[in-house]
Short mmCIF file of C-alpha atoms in Angstrom, two decimals:
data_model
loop_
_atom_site.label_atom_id
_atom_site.label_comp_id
_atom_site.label_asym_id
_atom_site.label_seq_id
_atom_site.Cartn_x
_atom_site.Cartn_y
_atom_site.Cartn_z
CA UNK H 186 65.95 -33.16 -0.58
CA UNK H 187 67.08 -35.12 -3.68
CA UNK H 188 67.21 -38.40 -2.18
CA UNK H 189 63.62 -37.38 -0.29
CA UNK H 190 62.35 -37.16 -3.74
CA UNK H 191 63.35 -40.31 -5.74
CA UNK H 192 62.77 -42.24 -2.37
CA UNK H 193 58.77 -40.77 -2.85
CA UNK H 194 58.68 -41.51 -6.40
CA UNK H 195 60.39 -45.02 -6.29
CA UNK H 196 57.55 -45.64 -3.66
CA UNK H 197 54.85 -44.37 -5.88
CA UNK H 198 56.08 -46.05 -8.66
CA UNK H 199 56.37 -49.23 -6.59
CA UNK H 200 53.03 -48.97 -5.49
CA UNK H 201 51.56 -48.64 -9.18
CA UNK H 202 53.26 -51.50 -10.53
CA UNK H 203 51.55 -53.58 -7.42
CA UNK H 204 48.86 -52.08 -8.38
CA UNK H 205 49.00 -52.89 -11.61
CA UNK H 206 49.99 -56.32 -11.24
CA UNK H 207 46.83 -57.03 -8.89
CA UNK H 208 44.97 -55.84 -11.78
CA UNK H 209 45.99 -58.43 -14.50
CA UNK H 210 45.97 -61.07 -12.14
CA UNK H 211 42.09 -60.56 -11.58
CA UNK H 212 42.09 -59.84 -14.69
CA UNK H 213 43.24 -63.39 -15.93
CA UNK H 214 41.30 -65.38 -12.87
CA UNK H 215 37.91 -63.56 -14.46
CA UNK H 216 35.92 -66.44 -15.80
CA UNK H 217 34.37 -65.14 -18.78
CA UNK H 218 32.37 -68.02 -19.46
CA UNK H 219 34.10 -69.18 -22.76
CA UNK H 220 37.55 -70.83 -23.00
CA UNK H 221 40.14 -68.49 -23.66
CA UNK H 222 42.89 -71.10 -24.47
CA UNK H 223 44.03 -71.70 -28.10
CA UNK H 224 41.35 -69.12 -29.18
CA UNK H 225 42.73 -66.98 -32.07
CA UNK H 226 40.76 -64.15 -33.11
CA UNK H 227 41.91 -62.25 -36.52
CA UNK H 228 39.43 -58.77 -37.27
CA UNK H 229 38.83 -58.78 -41.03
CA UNK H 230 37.66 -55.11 -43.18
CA UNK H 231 34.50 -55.72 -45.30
CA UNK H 232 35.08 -53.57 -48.01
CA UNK H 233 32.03 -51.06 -48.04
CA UNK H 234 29.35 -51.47 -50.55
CA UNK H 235 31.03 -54.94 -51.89
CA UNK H 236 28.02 -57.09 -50.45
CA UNK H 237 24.52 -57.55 -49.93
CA UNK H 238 23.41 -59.35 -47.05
CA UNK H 239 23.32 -62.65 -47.96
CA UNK H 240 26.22 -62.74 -50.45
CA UNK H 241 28.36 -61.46 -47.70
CA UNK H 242 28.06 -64.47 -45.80
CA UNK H 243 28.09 -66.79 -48.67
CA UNK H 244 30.80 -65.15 -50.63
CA UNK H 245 32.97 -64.06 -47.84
CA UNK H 246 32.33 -65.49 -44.22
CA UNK H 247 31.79 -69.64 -45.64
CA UNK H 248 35.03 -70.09 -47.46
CA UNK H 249 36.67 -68.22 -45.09
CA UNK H 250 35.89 -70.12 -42.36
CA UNK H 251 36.14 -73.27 -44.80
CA UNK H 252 39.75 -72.58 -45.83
CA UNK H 253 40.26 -71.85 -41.63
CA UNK H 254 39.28 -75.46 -41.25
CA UNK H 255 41.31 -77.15 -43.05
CA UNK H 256 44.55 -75.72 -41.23
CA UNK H 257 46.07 -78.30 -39.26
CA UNK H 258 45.28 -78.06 -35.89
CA UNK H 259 41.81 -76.21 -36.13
CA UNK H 260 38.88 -78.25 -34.24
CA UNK H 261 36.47 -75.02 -34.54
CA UNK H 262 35.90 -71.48 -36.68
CA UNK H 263 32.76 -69.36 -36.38
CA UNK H 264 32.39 -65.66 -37.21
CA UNK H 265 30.36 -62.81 -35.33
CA UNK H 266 30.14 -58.94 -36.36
CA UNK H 267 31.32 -58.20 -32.79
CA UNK H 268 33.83 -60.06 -30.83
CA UNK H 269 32.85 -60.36 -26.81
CA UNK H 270 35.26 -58.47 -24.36
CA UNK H 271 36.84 -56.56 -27.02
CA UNK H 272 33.50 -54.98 -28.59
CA UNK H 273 29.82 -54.43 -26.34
CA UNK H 274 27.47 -56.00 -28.56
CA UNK H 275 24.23 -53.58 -30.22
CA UNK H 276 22.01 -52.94 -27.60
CA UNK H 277 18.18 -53.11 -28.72
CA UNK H 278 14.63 -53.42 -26.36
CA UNK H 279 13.45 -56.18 -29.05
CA UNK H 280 10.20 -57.46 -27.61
CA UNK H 281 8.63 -61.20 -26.85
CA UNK H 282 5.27 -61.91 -28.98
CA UNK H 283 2.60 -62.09 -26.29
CA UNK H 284 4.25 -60.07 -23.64
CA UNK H 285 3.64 -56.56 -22.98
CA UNK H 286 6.46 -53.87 -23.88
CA UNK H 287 8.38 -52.40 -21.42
CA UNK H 288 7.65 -48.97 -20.54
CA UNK H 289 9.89 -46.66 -21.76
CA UNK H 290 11.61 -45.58 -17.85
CA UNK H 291 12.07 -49.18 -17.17
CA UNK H 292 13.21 -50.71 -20.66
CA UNK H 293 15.85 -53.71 -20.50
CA UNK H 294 18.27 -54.12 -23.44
CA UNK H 295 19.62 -56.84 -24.78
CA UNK H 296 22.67 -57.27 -26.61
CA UNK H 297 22.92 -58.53 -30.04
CA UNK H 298 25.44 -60.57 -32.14
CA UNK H 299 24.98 -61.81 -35.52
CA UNK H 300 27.15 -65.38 -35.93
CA UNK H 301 27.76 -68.19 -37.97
CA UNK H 302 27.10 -71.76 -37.17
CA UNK H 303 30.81 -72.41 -35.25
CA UNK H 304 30.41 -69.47 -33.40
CA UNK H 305 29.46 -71.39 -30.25
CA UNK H 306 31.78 -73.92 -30.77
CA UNK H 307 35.35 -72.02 -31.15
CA UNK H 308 34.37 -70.26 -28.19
CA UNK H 309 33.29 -73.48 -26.44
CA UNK H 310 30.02 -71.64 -25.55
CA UNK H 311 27.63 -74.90 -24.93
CA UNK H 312 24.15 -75.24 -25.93
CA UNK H 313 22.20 -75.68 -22.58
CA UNK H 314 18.66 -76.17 -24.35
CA UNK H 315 17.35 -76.90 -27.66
CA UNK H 316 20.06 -76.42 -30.84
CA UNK H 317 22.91 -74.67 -32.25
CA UNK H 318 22.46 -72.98 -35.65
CA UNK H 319 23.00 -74.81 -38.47
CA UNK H 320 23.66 -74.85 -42.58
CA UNK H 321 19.61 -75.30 -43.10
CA UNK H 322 19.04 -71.64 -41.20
CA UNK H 323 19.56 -69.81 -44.08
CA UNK H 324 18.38 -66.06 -45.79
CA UNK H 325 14.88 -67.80 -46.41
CA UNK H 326 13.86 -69.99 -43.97
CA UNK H 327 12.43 -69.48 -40.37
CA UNK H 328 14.26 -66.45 -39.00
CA UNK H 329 15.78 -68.02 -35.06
CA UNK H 330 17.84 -66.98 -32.34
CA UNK H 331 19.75 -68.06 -29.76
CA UNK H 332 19.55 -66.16 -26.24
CA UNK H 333 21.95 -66.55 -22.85
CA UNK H 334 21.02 -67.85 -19.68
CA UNK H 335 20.89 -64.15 -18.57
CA UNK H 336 18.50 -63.15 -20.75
CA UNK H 337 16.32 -66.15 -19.33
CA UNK H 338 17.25 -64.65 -16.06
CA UNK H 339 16.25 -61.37 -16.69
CA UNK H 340 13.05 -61.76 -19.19
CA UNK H 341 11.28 -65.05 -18.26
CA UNK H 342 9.65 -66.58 -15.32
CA UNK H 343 11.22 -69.65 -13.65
CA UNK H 344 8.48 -71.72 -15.24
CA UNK H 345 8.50 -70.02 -18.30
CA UNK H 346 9.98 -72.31 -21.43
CA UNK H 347 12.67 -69.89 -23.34
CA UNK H 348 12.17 -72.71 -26.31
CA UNK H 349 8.47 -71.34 -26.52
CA UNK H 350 9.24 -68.01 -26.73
CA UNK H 351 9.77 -65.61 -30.09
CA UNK H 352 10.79 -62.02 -30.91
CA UNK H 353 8.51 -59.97 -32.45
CA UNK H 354 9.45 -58.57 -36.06
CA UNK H 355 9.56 -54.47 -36.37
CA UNK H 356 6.11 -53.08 -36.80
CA UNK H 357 6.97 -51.39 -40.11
CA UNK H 358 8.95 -54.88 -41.10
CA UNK H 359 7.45 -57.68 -43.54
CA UNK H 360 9.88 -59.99 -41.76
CA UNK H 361 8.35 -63.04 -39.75
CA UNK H 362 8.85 -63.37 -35.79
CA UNK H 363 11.48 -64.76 -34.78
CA UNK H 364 11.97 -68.54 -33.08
CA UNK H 365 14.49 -68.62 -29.92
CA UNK H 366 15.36 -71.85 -31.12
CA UNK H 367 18.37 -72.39 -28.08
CA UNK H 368 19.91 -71.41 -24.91
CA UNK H 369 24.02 -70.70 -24.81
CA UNK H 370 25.77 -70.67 -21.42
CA UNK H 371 26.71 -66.63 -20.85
CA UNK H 372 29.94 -65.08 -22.17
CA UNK H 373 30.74 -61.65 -20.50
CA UNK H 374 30.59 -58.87 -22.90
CA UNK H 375 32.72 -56.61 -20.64
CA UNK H 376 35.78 -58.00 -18.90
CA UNK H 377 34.89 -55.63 -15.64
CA UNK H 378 31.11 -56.93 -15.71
CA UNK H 379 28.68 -59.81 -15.26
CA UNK H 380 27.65 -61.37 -18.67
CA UNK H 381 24.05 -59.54 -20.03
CA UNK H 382 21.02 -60.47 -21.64
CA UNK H 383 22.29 -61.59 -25.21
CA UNK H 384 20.51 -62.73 -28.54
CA UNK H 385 22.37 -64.20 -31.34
CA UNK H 386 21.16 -64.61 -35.10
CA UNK H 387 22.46 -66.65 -37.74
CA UNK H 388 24.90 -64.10 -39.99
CA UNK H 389 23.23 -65.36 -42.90
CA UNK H 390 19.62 -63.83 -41.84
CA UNK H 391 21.32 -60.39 -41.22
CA UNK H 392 19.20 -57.84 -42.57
CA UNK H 393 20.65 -55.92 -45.28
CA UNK H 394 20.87 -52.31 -43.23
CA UNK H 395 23.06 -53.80 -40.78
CA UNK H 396 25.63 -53.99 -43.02
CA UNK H 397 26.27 -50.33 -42.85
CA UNK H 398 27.17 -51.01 -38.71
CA UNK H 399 30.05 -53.76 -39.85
CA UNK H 400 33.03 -52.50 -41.05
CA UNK H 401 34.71 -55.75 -39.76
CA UNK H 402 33.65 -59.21 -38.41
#
């Protein structure tokens, strides 16, 4: 009976570690639409109350990602408040100006990430249509986004241009629309699950109450 038992849970055990195995190896053939391959990530604590919106970008995230740059080696840095795979991005029903809203038992979501202007490039993320953020998107000029092919997939018509398109500000917001200014090639959010609808905003236009969401970029 002794040997009938660690027979059975050899077995079993043999059987999870298959199991297991067959796991990670789908897990590494996922493509998850950015290049995974001398990407290094490193999580940093925003000490609460420290910074306003802009100031955290200019006082923290820029040298930060200046200093980064001038390792040897580096050929990108960006920042984002949530990192893809690791962290599901804010979900939000943000509408299009000129387009009904959805109703409220058929809303779509999309995801949203705040970045800076190497975000798309560490992650080697291409710009399929019209531009990457830049230095002159700052706090005060023309608040713009950047949106995945899946959100084109799931909002827009086939002959609709995403380049035409803008977010509408909150009704109880004195904030401008917002441009869709380009379209990034999808990232998954979730390693077990197709990439979603995503929106991107420059880091530096981050309104000031969603610092209170970040305690790390």
């Amino acid at each position: 009976a002794f040997v009938v038992v660690q027979v059975a849970l050899s077995l079993m055990l043999l059987v999870c570690s298959g199991l297991l195995l067959l796991g990670l190896r789908q897990m590494f053939q996922t493509n998850v639409g950015f290049n995974p391959k001398n990407l290094l990530t490193l999580e940093v604590d925003i000490p609460a109350g420290d910074y306003k919106a802009t100031s955290f970008v200019q006082g923290l995230v820029q040298p930060l990602e200046a200093r980064v740059q001038q390792i040897p080696g580096v050929t990108a840095v960006g920042s984002n408040d949530l990192l893809p795979i690791w962290q599901n991005g804010s979900n939000s029903d943000i509408a299009l100006v000129g387009k009904p809203e959805d109703p409220l038992d058929k809303q779509r979501l999309t995801e949203i990430r705040f970045v800076s202007p190497g975000y798309f490039a560490a992650m080697q993320l291409p710009i399929l249509k019209g531009r990457d953020f830049t230095a002159q998107d700052g706090a005060k000029t023309q608040q713009v986004a950047i949106v995945n092919e899946a959100w084109v997939k799931e909002f827009l018509n086939s002959n609709e241009d995403p380049l035409a398109q803008a977010f509408k500000a909150d009704s109880d917001s004195h904030e401008p629309n917002t441009a869709i200014v380009g379209v990034a090639r999808s990232g998954r959010q979730n390693l077990f699950e197709p990439a979603n609808a995503e929106a991107d905003f420059p880091m530096i236009q981050m309104p000031q109450s969603w610092l209170a969401f970040i305690p790390q970029f």
